[in-house]
JSON list of C-alpha atoms and ligand atoms in Angstrom, two decimals:
[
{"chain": "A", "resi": 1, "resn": "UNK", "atom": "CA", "xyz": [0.00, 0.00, 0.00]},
{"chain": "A", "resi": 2, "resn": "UNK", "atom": "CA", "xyz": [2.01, 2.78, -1.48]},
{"chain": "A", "resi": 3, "resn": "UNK", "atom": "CA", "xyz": [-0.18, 5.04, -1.41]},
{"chain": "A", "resi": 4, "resn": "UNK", "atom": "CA", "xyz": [-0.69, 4.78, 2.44]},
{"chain": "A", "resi": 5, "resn": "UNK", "atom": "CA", "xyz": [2.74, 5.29, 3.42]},
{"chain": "A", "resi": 6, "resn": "UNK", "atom": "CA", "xyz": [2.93, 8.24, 0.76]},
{"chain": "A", "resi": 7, "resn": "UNK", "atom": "CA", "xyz": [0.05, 10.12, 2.73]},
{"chain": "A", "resi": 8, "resn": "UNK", "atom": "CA", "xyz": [1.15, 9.03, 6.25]},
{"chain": "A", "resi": 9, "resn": "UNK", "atom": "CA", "xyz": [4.87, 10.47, 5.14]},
{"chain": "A", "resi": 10, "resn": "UNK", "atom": "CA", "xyz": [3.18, 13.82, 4.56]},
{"chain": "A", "resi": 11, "resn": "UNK", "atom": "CA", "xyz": [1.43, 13.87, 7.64]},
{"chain": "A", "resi": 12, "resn": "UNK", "atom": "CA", "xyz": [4.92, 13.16, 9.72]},
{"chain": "A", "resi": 13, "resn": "UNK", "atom": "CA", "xyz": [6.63, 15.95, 7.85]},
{"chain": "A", "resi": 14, "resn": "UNK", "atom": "CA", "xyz": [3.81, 18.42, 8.02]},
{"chain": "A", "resi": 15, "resn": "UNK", "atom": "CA", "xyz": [4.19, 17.74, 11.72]},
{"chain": "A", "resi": 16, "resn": "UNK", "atom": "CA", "xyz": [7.85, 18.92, 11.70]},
{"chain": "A", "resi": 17, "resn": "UNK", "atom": "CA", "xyz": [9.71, 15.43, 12.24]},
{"chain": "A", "resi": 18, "resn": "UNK", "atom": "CA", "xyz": [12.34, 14.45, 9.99]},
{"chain": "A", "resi": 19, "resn": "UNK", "atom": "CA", "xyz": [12.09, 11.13, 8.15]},
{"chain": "A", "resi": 20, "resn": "UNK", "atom": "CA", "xyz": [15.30, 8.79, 8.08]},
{"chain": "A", "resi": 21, "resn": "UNK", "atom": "CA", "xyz": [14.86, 5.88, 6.12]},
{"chain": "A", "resi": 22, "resn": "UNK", "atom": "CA", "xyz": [14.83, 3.61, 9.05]},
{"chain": "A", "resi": 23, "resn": "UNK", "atom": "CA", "xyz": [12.04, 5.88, 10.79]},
{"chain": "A", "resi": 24, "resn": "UNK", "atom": "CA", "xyz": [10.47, 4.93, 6.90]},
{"chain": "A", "resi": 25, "resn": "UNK", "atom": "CA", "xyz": [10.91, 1.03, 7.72]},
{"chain": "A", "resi": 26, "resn": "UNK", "atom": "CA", "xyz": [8.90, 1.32, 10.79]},
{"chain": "A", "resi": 27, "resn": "UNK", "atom": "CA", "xyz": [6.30, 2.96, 9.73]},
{"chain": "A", "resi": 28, "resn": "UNK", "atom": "CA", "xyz": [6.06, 1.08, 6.78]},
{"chain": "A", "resi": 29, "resn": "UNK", "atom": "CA", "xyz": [5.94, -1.81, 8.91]},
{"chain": "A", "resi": 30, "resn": "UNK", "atom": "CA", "xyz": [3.00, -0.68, 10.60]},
{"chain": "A", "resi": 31, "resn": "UNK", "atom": "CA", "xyz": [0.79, 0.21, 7.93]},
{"chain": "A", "resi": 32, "resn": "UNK", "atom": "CA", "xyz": [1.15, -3.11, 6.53]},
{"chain": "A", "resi": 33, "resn": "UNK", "atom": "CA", "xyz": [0.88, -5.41, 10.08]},
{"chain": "A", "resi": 34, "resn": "UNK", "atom": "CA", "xyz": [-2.54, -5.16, 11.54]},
{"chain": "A", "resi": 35, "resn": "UNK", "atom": "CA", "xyz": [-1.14, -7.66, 14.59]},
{"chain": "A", "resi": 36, "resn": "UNK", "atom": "CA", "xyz": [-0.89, -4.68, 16.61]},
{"chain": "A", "resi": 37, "resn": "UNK", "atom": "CA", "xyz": [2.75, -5.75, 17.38]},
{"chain": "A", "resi": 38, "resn": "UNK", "atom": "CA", "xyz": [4.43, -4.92, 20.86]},
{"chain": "A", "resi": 39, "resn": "UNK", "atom": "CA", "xyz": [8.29, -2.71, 19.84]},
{"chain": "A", "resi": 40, "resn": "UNK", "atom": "CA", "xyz": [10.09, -6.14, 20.13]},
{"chain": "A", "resi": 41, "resn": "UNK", "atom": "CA", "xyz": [8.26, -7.35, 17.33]},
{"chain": "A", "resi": 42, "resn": "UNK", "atom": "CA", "xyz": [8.76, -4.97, 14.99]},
{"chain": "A", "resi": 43, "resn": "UNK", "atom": "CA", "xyz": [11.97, -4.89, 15.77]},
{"chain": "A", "resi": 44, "resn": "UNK", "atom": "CA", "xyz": [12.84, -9.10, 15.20]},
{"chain": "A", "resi": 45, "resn": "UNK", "atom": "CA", "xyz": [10.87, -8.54, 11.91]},
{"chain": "A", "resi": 46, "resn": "UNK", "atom": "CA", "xyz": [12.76, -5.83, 10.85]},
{"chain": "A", "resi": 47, "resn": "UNK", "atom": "CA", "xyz": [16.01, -7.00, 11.94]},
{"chain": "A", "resi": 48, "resn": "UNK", "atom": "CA", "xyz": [16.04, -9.28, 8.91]},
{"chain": "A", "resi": 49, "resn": "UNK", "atom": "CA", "xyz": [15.48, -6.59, 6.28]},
{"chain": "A", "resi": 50, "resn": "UNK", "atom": "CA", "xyz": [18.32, -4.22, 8.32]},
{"chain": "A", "resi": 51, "resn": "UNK", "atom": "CA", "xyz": [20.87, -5.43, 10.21]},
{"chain": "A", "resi": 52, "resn": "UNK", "atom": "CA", "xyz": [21.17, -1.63, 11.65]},
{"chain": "A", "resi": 53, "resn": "UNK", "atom": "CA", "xyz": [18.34, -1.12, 13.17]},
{"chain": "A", "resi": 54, "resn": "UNK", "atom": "CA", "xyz": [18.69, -1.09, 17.09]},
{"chain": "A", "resi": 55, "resn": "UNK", "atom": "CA", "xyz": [15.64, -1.26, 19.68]},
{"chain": "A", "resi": 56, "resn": "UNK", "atom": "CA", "xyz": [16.29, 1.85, 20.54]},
{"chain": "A", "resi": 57, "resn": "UNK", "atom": "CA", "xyz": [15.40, 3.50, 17.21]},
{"chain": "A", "resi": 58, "resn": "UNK", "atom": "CA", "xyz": [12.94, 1.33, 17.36]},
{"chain": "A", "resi": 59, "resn": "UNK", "atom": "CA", "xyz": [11.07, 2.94, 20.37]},
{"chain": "A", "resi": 60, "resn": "UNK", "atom": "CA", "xyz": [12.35, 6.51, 19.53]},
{"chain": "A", "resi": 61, "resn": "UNK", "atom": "CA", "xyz": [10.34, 6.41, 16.21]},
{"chain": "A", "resi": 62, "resn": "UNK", "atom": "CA", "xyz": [7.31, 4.97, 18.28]},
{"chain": "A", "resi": 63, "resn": "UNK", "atom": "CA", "xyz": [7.85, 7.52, 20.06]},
{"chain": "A", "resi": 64, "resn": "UNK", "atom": "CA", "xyz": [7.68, 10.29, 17.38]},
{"chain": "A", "resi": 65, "resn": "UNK", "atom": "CA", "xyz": [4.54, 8.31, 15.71]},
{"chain": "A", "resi": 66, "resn": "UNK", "atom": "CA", "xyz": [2.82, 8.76, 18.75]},
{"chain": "A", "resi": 67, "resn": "UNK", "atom": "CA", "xyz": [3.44, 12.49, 18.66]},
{"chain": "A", "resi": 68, "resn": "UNK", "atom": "CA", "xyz": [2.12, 12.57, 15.31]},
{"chain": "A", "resi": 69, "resn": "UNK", "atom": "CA", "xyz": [-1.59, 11.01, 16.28]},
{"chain": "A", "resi": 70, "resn": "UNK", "atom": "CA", "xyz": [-0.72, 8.05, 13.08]},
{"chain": "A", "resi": 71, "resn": "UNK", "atom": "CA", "xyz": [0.01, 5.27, 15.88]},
{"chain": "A", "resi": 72, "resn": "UNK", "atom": "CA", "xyz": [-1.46, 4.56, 18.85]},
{"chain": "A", "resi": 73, "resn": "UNK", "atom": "CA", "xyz": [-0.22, 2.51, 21.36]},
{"chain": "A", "resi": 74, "resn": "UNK", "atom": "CA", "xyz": [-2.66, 0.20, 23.74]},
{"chain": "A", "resi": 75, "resn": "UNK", "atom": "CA", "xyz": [-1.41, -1.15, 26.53]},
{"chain": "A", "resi": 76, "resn": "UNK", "atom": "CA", "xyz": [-2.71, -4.83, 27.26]},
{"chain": "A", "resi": 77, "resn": "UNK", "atom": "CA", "xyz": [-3.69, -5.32, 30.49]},
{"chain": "A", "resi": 78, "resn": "UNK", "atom": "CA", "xyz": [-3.44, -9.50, 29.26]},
{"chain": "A", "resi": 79, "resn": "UNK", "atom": "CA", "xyz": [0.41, -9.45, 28.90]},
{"chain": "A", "resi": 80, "resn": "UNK", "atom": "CA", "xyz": [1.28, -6.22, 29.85]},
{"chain": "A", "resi": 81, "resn": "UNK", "atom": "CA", "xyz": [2.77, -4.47, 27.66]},
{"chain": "A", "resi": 82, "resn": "UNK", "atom": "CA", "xyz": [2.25, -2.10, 24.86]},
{"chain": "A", "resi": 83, "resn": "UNK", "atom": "CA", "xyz": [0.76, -2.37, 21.45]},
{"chain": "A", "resi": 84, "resn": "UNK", "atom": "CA", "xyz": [1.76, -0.53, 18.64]},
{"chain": "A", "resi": 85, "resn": "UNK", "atom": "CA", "xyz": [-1.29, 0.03, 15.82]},
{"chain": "A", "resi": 86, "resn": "UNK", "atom": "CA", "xyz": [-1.12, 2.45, 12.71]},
{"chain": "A", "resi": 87, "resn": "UNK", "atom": "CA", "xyz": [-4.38, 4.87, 12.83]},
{"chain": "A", "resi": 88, "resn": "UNK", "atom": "CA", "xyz": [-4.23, 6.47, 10.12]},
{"chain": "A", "resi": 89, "resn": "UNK", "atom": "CA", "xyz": [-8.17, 5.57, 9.65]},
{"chain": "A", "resi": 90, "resn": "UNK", "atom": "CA", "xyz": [-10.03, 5.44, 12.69]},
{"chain": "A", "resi": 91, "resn": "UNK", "atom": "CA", "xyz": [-11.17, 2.10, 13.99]},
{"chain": "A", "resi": 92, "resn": "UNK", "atom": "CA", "xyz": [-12.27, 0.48, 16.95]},
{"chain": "A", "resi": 93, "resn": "UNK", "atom": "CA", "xyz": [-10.14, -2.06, 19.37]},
{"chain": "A", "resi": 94, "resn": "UNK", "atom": "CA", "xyz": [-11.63, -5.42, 20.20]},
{"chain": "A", "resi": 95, "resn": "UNK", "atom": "CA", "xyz": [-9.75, -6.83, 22.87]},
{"chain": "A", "resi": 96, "resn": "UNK", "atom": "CA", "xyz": [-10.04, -10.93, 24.11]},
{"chain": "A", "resi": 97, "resn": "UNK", "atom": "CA", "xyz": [-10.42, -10.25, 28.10]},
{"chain": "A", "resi": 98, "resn": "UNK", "atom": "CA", "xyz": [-8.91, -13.89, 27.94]},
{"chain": "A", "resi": 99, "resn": "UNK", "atom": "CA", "xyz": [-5.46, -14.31, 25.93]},
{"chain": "A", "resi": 100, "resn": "UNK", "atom": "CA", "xyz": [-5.00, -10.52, 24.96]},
{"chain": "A", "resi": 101, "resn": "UNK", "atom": "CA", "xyz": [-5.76, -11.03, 21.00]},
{"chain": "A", "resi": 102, "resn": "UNK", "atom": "CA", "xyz": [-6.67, -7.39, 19.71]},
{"chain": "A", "resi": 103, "resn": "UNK", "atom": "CA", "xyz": [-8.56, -7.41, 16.40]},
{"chain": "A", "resi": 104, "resn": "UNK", "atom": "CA", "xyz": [-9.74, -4.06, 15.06]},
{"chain": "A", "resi": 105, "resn": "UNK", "atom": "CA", "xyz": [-13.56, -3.11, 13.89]},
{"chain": "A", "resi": 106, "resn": "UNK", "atom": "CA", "xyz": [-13.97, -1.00, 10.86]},
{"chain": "A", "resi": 107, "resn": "UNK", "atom": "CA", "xyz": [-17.61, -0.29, 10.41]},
{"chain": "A", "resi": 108, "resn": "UNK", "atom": "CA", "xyz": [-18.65, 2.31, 12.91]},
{"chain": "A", "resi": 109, "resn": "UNK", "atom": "CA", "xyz": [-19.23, 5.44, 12.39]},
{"chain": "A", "resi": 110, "resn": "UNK", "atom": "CA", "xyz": [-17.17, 7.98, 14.39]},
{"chain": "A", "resi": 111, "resn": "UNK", "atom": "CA", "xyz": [-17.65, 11.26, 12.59]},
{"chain": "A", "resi": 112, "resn": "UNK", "atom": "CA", "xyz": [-19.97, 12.51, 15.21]},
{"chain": "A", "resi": 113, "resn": "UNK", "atom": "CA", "xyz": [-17.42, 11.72, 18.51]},
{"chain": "A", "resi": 114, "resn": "UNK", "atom": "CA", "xyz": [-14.74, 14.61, 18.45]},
{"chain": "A", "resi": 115, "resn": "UNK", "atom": "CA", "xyz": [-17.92, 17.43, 17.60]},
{"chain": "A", "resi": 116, "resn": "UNK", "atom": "CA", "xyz": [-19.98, 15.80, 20.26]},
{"chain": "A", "resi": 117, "resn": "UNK", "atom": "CA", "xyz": [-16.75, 15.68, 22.70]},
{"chain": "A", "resi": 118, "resn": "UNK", "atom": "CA", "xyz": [-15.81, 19.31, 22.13]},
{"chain": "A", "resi": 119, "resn": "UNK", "atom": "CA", "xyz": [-19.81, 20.61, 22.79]},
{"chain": "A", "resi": 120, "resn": "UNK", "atom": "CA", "xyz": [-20.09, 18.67, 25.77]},
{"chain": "A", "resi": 121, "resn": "UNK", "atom": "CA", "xyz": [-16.99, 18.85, 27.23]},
{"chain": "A", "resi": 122, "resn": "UNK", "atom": "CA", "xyz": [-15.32, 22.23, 26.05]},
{"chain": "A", "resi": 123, "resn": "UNK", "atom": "CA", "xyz": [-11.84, 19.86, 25.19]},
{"chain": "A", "resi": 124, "resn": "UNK", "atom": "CA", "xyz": [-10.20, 20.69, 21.99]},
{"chain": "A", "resi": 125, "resn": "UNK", "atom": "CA", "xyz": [-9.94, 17.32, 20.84]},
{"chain": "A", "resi": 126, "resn": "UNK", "atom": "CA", "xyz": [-7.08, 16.31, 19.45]},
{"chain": "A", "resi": 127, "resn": "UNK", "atom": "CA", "xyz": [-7.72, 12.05, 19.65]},
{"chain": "A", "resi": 128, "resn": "UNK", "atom": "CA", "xyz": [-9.56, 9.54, 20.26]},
{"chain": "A", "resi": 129, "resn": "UNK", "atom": "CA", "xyz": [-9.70, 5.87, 20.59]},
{"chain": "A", "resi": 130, "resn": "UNK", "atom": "CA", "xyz": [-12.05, 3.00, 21.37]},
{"chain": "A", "resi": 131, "resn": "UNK", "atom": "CA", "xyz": [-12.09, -0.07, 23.04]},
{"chain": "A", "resi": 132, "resn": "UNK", "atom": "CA", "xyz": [-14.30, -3.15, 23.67]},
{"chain": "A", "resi": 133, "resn": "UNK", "atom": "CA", "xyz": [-13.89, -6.43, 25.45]},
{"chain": "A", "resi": 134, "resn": "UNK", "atom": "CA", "xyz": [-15.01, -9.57, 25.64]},
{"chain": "A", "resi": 135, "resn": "UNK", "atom": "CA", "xyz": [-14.31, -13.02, 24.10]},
{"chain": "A", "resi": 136, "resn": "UNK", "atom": "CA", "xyz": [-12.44, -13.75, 21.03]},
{"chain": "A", "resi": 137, "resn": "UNK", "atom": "CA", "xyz": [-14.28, -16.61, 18.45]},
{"chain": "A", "resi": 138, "resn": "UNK", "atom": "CA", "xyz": [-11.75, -18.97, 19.70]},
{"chain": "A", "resi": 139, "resn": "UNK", "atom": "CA", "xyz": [-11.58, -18.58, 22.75]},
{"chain": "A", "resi": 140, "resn": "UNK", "atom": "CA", "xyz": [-15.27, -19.07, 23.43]},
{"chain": "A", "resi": 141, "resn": "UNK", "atom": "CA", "xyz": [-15.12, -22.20, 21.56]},
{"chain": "A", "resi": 142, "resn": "UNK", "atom": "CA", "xyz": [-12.14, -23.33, 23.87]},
{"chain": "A", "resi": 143, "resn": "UNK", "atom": "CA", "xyz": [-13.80, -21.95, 26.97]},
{"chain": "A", "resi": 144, "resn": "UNK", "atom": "CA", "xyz": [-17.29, -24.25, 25.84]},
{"chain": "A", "resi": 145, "resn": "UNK", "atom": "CA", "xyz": [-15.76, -27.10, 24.79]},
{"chain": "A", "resi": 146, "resn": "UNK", "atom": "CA", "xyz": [-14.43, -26.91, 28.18]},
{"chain": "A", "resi": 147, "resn": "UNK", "atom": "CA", "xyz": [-17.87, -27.59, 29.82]},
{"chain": "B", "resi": 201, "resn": "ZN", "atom": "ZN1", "xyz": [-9.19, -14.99, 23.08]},
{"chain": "B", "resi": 202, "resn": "ZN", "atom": "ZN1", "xyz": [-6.00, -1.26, 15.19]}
]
């Protein structure tokens, strides 16, 4: 998805961050994994395409992608620790209150949140995210068979 990572480069320079073409690997990365992959992760995977990249780039362009609003970071409360997930479109998190799978939703509408937020609350909104959980497929199949 070129075309993604063409619109999403725009958005990190428009936000004044310069783009190094391991900063470019990472976010590439993320566009194109929707595993919602802890830094360690992303940083085995990519490992094999660049020997140079460290962890700690790694979690310094996290960093910077958080600044940006284009990731978002959830923190699992399953294994605890924190999940890295490109937002370039806004979706919804469905998290599995039993092994910590995170799957997102696409077909809700949010248009109407940030307006609403701002009337009601006076915030200037500049996020938002959304979370629901429950059982994953599988695991309520495990969980019944268990009966
Ligand atoms: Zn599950
Ligand atoms: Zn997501």
């Amino acid at each position: 998805m070129a075309e993604e990572l063409e619109h999403a480069l725009q958005q990190v320079k428009a936000a004044g961050y310069k783009m190094t073409p391991q900063r470019k690997l990472i976010l590439d990365y993320l566009i194109n994994h929707e595993t919602h992959p802890t830094a360690e992760m992303i940083y085995q995977d990519l490992q094999q395409q660049d020997e140079q990249i460290s962890l700690a780039t790694v979690y310094n362009t996290l960093e910077m992608l958080l600044g940006t609003q284009l990731v978002l970071a959830i923190d699992s409360d399953q294994d605890g620790k924190r999940h890295y997930d490109y937002f370039g479109h806004p979706h919804y998190h469905a998290i599995c209150t039993n092994c910590g799978r995170i799957v997102d939703g696409e077909n809700f509408d949010f248009s109407q949140l940030p307006n609403t937020a701002a009337n009601e609350t006076g915030y200037l909104i500049t996020g938002y995210e959304a979370t629901v959980k429950g059982l994953c497929p599988e695991c309520q199949r495990k969980l019944e068979n268990q009966k």
